Coordinates of C-alpha atoms and ligand atoms in Angstrom, one line a residue:
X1 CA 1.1 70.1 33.8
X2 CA 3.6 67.4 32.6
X3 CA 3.5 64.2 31.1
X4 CA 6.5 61.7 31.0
X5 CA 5.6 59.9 27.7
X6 CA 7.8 56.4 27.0
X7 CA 8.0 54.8 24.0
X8 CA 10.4 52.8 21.8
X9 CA 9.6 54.3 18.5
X10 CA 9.1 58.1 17.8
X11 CA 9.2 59.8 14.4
X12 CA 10.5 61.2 12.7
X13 CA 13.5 59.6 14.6
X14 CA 12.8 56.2 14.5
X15 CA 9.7 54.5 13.3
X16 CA 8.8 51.1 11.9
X17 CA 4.6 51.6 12.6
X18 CA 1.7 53.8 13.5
X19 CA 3.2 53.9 16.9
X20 CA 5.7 56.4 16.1
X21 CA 3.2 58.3 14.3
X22 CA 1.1 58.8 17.3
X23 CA 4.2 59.4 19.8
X24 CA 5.5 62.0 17.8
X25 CA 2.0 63.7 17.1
X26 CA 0.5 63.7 20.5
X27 CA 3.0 66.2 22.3
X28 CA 2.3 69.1 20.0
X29 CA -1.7 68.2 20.4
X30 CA -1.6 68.0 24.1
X31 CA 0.1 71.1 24.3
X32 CA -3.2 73.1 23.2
X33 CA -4.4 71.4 26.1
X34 CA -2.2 72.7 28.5
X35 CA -0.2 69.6 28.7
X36 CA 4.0 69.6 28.2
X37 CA 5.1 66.1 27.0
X38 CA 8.5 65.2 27.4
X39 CA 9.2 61.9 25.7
X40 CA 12.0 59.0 26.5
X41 CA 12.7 57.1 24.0
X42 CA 16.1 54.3 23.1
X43 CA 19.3 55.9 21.7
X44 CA 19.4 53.4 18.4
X45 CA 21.6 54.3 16.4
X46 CA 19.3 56.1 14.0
X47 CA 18.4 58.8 16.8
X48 CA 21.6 58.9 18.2
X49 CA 22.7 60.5 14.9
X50 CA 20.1 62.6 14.1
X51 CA 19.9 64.4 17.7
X52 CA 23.9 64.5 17.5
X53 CA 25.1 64.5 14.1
X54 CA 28.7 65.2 14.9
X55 CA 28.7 62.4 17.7
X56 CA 27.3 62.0 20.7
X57 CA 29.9 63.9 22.6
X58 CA 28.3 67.1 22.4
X59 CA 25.1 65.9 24.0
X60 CA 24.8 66.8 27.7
X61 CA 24.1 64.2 29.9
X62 CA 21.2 64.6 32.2
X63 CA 21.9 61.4 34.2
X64 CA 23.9 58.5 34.2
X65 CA 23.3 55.2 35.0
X66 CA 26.7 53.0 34.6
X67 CA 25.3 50.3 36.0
X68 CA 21.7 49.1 34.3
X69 CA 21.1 45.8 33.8
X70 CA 24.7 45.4 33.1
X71 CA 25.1 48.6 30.9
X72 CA 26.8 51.5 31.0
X73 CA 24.0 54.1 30.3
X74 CA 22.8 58.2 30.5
X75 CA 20.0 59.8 29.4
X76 CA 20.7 62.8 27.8
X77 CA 18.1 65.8 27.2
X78 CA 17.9 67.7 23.7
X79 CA 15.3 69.3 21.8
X80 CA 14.2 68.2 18.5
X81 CA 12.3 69.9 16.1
X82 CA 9.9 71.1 18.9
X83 CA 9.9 67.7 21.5
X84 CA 11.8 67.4 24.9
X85 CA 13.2 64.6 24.6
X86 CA 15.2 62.5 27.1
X87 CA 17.0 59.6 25.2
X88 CA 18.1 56.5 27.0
X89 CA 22.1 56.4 25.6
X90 CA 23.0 52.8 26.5
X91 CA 25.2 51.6 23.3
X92 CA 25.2 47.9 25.0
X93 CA 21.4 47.7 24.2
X94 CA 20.6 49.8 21.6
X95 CA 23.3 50.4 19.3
X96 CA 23.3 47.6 17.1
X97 CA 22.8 47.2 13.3
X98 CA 19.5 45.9 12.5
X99 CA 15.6 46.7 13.3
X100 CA 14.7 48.3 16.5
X101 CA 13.3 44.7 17.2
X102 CA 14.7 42.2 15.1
X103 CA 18.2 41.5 14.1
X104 CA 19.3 41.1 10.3
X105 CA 18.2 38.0 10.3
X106 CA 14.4 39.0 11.3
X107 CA 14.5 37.4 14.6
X108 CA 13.9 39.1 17.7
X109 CA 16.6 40.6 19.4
X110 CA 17.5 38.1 22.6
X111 CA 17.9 40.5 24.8
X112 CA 14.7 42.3 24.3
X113 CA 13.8 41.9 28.1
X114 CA 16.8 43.5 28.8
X115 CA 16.9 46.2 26.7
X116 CA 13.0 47.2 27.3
X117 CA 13.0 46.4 31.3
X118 CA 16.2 49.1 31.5
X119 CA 13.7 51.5 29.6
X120 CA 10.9 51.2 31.5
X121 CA 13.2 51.2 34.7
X122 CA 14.7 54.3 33.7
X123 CA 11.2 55.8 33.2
X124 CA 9.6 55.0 36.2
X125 CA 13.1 56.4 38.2
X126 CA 12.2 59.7 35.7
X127 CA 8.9 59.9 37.0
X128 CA 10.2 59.4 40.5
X129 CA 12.2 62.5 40.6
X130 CA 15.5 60.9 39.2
X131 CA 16.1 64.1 37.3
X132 CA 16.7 67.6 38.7
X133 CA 13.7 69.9 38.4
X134 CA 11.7 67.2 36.1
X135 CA 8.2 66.4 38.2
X136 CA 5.7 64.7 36.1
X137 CA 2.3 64.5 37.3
X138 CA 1.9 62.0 35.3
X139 CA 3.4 59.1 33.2
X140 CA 2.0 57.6 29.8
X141 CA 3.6 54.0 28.4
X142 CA 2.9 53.0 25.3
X143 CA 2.7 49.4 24.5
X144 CA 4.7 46.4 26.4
X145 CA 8.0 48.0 25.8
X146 CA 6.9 51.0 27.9
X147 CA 4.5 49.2 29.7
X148 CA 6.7 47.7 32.7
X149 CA 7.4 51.2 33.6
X150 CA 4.2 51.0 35.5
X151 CA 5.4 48.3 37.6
X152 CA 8.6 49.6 38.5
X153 CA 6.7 52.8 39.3
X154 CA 4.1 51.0 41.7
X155 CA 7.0 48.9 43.3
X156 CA 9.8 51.7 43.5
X157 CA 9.5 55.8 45.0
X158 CA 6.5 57.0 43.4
X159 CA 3.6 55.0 43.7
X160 CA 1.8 57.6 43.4
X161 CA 2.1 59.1 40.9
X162 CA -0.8 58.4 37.9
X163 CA -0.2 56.1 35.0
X164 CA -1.5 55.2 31.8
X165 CA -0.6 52.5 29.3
X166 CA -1.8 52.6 25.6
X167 CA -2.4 49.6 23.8
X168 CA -1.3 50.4 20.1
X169 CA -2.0 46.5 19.1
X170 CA -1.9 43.9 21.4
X171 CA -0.5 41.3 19.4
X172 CA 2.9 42.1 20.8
X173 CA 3.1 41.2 24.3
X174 CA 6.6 41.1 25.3
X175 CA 6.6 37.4 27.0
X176 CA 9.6 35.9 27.9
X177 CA 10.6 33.2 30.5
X178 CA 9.8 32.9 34.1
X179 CA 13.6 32.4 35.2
X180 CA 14.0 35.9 33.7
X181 CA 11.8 37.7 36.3
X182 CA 14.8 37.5 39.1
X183 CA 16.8 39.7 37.1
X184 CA 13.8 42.4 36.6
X185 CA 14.9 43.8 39.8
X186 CA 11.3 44.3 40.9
X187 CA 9.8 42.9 44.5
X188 CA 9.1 39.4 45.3
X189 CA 5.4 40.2 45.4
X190 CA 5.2 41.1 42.0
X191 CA 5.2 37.6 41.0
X192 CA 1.8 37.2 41.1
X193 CA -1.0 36.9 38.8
X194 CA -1.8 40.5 39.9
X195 CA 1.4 41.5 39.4
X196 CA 4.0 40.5 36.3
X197 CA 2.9 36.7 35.9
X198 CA 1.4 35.9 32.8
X199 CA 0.7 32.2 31.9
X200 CA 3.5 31.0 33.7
X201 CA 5.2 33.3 32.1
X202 CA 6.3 37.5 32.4
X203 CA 4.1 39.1 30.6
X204 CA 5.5 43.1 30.5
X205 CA 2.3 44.2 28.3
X206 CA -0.1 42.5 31.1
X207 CA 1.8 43.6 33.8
X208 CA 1.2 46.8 32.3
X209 CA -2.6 46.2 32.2
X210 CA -2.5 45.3 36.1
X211 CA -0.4 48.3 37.3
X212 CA -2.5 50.9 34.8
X213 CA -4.8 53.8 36.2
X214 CA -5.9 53.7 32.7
X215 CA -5.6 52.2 29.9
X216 CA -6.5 53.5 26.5
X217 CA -6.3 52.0 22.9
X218 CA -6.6 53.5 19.5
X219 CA -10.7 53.2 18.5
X220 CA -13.4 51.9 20.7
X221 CA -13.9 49.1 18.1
X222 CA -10.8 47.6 19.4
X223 CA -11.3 48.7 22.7
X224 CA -14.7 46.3 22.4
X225 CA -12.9 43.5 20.1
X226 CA -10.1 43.3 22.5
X227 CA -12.3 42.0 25.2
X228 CA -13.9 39.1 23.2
X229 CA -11.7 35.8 22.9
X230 CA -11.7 36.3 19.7
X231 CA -9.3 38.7 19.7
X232 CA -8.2 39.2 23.2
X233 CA -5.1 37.4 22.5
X234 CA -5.6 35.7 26.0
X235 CA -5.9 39.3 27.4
X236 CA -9.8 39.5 26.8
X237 CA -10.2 38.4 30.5
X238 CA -8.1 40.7 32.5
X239 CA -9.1 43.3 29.6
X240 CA -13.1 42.9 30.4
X241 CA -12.1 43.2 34.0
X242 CA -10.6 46.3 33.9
X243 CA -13.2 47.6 31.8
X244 CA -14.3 50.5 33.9
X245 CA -10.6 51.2 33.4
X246 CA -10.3 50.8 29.4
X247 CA -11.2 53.6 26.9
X248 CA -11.1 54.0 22.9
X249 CA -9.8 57.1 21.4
X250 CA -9.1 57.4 18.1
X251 CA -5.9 58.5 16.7
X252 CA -5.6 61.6 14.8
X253 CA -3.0 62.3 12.1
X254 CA -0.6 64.7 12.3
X255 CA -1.9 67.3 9.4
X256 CA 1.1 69.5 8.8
X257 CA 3.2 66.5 8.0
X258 CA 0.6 64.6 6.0
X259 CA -1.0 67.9 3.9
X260 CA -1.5 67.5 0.6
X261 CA -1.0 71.5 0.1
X262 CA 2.0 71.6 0.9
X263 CA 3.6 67.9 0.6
X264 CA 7.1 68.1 -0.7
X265 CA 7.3 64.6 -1.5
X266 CA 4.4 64.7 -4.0
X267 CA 4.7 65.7 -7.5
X268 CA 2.1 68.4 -7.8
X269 CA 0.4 69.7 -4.6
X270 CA -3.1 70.0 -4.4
X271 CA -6.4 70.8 -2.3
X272 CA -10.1 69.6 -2.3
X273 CA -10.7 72.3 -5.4
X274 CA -8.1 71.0 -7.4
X275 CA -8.2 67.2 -7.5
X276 CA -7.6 66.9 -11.4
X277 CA -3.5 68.2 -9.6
X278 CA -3.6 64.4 -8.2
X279 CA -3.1 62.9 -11.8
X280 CA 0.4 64.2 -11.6
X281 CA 1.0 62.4 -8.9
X282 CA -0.6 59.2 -10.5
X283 CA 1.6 59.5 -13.7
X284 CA 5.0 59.6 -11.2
X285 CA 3.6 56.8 -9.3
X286 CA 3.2 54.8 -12.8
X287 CA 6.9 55.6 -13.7
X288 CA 8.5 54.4 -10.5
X289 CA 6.4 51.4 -10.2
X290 CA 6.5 50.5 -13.7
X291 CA 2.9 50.6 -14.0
X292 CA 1.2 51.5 -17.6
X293 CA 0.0 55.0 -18.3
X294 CA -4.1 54.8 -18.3
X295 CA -6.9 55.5 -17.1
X296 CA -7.7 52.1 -15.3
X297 CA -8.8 52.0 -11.4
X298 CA -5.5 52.7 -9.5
X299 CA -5.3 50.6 -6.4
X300 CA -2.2 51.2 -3.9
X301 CA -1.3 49.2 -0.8
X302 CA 1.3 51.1 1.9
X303 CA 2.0 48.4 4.6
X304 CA 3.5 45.5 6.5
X305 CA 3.5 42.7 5.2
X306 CA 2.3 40.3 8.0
X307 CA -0.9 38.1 8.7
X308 CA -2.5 40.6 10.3
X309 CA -2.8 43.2 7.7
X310 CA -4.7 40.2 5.7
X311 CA -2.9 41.0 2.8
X312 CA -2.0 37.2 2.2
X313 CA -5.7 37.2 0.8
X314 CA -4.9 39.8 -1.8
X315 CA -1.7 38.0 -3.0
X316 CA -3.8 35.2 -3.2
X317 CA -6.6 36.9 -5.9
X318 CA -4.2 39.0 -7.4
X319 CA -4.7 37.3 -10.4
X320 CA -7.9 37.5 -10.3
X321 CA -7.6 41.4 -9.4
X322 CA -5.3 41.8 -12.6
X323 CA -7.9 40.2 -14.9
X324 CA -10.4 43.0 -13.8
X325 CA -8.3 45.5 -15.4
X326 CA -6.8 46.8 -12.1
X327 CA -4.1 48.0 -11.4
X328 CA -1.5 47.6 -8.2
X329 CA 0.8 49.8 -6.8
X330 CA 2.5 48.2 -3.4
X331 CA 5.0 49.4 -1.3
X332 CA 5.5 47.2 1.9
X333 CA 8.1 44.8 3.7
X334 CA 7.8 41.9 6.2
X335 CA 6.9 38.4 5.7
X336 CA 9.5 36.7 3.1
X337 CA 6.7 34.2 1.8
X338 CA 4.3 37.4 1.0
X339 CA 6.8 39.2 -0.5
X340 CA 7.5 36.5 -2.9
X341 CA 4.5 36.0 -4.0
X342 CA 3.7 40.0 -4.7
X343 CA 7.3 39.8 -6.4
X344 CA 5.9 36.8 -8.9
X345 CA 2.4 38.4 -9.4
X346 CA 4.7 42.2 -10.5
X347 CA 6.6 39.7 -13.2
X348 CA 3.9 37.8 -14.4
X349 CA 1.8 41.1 -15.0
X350 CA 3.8 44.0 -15.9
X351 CA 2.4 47.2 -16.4
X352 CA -0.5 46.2 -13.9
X353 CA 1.2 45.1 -10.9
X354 CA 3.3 47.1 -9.5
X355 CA 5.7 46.3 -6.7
X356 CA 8.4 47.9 -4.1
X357 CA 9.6 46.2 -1.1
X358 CA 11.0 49.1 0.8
X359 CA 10.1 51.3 3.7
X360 CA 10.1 54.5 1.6
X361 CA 8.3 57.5 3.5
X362 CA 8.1 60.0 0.6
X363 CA 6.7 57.1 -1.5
X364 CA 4.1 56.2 0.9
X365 CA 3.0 59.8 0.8
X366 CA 3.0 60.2 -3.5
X367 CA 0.6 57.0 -3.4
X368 CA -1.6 58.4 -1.0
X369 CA -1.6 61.7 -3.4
X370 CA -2.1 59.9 -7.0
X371 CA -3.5 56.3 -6.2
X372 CA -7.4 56.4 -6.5
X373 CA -8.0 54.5 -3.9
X374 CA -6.0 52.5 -1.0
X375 CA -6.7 48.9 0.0
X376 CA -6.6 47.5 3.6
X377 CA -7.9 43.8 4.5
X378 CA -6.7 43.7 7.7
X379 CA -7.9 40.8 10.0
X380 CA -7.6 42.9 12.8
X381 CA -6.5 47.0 12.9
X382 CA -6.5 48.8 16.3
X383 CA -6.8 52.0 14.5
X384 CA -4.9 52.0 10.9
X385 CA -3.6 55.8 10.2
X386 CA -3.0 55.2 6.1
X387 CA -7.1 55.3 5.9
X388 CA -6.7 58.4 7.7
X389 CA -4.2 59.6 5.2
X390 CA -6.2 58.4 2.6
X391 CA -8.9 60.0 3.3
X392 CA -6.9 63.8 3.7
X393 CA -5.5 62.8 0.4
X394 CA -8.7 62.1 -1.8
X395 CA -7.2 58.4 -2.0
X396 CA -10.0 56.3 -1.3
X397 CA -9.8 53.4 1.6
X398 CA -11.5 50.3 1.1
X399 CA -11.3 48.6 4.1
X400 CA -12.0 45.6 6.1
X401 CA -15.1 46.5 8.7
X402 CA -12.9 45.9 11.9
X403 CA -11.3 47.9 14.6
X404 CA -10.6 51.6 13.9
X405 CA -10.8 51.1 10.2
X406 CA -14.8 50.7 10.7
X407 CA -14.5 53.6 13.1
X408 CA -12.9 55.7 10.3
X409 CA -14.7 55.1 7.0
X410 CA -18.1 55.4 6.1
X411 CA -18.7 53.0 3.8
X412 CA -20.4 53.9 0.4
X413 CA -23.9 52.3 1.0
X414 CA -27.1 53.6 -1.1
X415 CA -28.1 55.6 2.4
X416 CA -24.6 57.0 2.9
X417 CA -24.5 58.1 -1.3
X418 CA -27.3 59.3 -1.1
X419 CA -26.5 61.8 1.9
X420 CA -23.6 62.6 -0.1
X421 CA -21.3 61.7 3.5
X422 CA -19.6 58.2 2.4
X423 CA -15.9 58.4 2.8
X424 CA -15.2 54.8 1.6
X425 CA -16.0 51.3 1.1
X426 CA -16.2 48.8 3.9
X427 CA -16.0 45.1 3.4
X428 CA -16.2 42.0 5.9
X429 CA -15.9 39.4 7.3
X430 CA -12.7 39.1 5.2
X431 CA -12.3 36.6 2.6
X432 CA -11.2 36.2 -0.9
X433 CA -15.0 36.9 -2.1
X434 CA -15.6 40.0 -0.1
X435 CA -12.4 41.0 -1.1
X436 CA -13.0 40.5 -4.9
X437 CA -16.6 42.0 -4.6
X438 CA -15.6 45.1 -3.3
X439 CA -13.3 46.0 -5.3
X440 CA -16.0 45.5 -8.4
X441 CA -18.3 47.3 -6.2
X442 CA -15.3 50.5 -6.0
X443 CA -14.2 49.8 -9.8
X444 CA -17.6 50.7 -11.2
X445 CA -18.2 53.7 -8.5
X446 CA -14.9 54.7 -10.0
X447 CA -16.4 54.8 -13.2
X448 CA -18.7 57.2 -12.0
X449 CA -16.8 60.4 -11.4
X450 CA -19.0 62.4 -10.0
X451 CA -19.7 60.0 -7.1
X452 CA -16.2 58.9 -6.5
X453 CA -15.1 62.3 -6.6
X454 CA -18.1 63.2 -4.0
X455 CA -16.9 60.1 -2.3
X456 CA -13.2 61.8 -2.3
X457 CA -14.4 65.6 -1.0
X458 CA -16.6 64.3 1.6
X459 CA -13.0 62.3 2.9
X460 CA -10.9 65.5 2.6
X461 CA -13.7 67.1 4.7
X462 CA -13.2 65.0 7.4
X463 CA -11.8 66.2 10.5
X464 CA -9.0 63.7 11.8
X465 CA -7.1 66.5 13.1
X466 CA -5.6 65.1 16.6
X467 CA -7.3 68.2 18.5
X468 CA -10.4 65.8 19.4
X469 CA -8.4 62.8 20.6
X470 CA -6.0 64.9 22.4
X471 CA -8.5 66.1 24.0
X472 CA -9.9 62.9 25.2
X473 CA -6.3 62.4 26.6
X474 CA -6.0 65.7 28.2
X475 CA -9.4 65.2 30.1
X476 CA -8.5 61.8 31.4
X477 CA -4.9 62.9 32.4
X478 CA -6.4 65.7 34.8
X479 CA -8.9 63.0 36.0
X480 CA -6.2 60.5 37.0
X481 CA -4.1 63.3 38.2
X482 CA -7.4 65.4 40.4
X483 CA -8.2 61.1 41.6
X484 CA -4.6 60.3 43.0
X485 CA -4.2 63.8 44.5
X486 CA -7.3 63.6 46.5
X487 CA -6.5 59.9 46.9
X488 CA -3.0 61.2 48.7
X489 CA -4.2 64.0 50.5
X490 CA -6.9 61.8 52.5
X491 CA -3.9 59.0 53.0
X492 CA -2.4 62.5 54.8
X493 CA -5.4 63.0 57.1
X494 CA -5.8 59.5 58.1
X495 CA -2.4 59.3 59.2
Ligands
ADP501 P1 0.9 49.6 11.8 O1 1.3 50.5 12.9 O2 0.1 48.4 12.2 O3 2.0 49.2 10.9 P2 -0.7 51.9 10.8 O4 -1.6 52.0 9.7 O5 -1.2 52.3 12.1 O6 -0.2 50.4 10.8 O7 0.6 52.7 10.5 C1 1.5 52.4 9.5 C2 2.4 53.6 9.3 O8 3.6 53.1 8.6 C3 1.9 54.6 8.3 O9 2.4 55.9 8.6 C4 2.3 54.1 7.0 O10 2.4 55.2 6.0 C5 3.7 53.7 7.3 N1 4.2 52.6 6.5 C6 3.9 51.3 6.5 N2 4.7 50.6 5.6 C7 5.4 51.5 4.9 C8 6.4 51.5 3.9 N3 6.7 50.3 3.3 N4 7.0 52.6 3.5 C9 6.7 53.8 4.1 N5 5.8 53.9 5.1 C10 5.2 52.8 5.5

């Protein structure tokens, strides 16, 4: 059986978030399933170079398109390390300096709808049977850059063929103007609030929602938080009726890549029987962020720096966090105004606040493997994967009891000590108390080394291997699949 994944971010070609993490992890797990995965994903410039290095000459093209939206485009077919991928080559849209979203300024691209409608048109013409011996049975969009695939799909050849949409976080909705849908290329009657109308609006994400057999997002905390108005994002109403339609699996973390055994970009490698390894890693992390050499709590933060990953709250205390005798580590980029502040707090307290604005990979993975513990407030988290990866690594999450951070963590109550199964510390609602109490409440279990240490084997224990969640996504996908074909095959008799 085949799936036609689409996506706009992949790694380990191109990735600013947890999204590529998942895209490039689920092929590989769905294949124990019995599921092949061929992925389409934007030629930035980024991929373009590492699927061709010697130019894209020498890629063969699998299609063209010299007319979409204006561009001149093909998709070409390769292999890389292990994923069929087909890449949508269209330098007019995607090969630009910059973010895969924003320009160097930070704003968004103003041709998103452009560049993300030819996607998802390309995909659904995919799924249709625009390629030569390629028949999905069955076609998965994630997020609203995928997500109007599902439209063109239900509008163009192939109605009927299954889809599913994955909400990775639903605060990105890809809205744009109304005078914009007469260029989409889709039917009158999708302008409707069935259809591709959103608030007045073209809402690709909702349209997604409308047109989806299925739709699945990253924990069933979010999948319940996303239907409240709380934090439904003016979704929750469509979202709670499409319930019956709306499930939470839980990412899983790709554990060859992320394994502390064998981890080339750690200092010293190491397993559950040799945690005392880890302090190798600690002392490089206290070189290259300038931290002193001790044997304080070790707190790391590995994120972007928006609103949502509450981390405003933490800039806010750090003082506070700093007079505790903790220390920092934080490697992150995103919201000028945060990254200011975490740039004062590293000069006002050196040696204990330590601070890299960067998108460094092999660093994220050397904190994970020395840090004691790792800190996420988020206000909201659909599912969070550095928890995940804290956990594998003995690097101990303390995080905000929402969305798929509650899911993953077992929080370090007298109950959950006792049982000797506590993974981590939760805290909530969020706020600059909570946040100070619990990291007291983690300091002085840090103290105690043979509870945190407990605390740290009973993480690496865990099991957030993807084989679970894939195989939530492999039963649904034959469900869809076994529905529409039965659906089709009685549309047959009654004609
Ligand atoms: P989100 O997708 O909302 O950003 P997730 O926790 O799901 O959050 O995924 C974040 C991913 O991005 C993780 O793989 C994390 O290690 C990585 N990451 C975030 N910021 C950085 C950074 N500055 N440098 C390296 N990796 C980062």
């Amino acid at each position: 059986m085949r799936v036609l994944a689409i996506a706009s971010e992949m790694h380990p070609l191109i990735k600013t978030g947890g999204l590529a993490d998942v895209v490039g992890a689920l092929p590989g797990a769905l294949a124990h399933h019995g599921w092949q995965v061929t992925t389409l994903i934007p030629g930035y410039p980024t991929v373009m170079k590492r699927i061709a290095p010697e130019g894209g000459a020498t890629l063969r093209t699998a299609k063209r398109y010299p007319a979409l939206f204006g561009a001149n485009a093909r998709v070409v077919r390769v292999n890389h390390e292990g994923r069929d991928l087909l890449v949508l080559d269209a330098p007019a849209l995607f090969d630009r300096e910059g973010g895969p979203y924003l320009d160097m300024a930070g704003h968004d691209w103003s041709d998103n709808w452009r560049r993300y409608a030819a996607l998802s048109a390309v995909g659904a013409d995919l799924a249709a049977g625009g390629l030569r011996h390629f028949r999905p049975d069955i076609v998965h969009a994630h997020d609203w850059q995928a997500a109007l695939t599902l439209a063109y799909l239900r509008h163009g050849r192939a109605p009927h063929v299954p889809g599913v949409l994955t909400i990775h976080n639903l605060a990105f909705q890809g809205r744009f103007d109304a005078h914009l849908f007469g260029a989409l290329g889709l039917p009158h009657e999708a302008w409707s609030v069935e259809g591709v109308e959103y608030y007045g609006g073209v809402g690709y994400l909702k349209a997604g929602l409308q047109y989806a057999d299925a739709i699945t997002t990253v924990s069933p905390s979010y999948a319940r938080e996303i239907r409240t108005g709380e934090w439904g994002m003016g979704l929750d109403g469509l979202l709670r009726e499409r319930g019956d339609a709306l499930h939470g699996i839980v990412n899983g973390i790709d554990t060859e890549e992320w394994n502390p055994a064998t981890d080339p970009a750690l200092a010293a490698r190491f397993t559950v029987d040799s945690l005392s390894a880890r302090k190798r890693n600690r002392a490089a992390i206290e070189t290259s962020f300038g931290l002193d050499s001790d044997d304080s709590f070790l707190v790391m933060v590995v994120s972007r720096l928006t609103w949502q990953k509450g981390l405003d709250v933490l800039a806010n205390r750090i003082d506070a966090i700093a007079a505790m005798g903790i220390r920092v580590a934080l490697l992150g980029s995103g919201d000028a105004a945060l990254e200011g502040q975490f740039l004062a707090a590293a000069s006002r307290h050196r040696g204990r606040i330590g601070v890299r604005l960067a998108y460094d990979e092999p660093a994220a993975h050397l904190l994970q493997g020395g840090a004691d513990a790792i800190i996420i407030p988020s206000r909201t988290e659909p599912c969070g994967l550095t928890q995940l990866y804290g956990l594998r690594y003995g690097c101990v999450p303390i995080v905000a009891r929402t969305g798929g951070l509650a899911d993953t963590v077992i929080d370090a109550n007298e109950a959950a000590l006792g049982a000797g199964v506590a993974t981590g510390l939760q805290f909530g609602p969020l706020s600059p108390d909570s946040l100070l109490d619990v990291l007291a409440r983690a300091q002085t279990l840090h103290r105690d080394t043979a509870t945190w240490e407990a605390m740290q084997r009973a993480g690496m224990a865990a099991d957030f291997s993807w084989d679970r969640s894939a195989a939530r996504y492999a039963s649904l996908f034959a469900q869809l699949v076994k529905a529409k074909r039965g659906g089709a095959a009685m549309d047959e008799t009654a004609r």
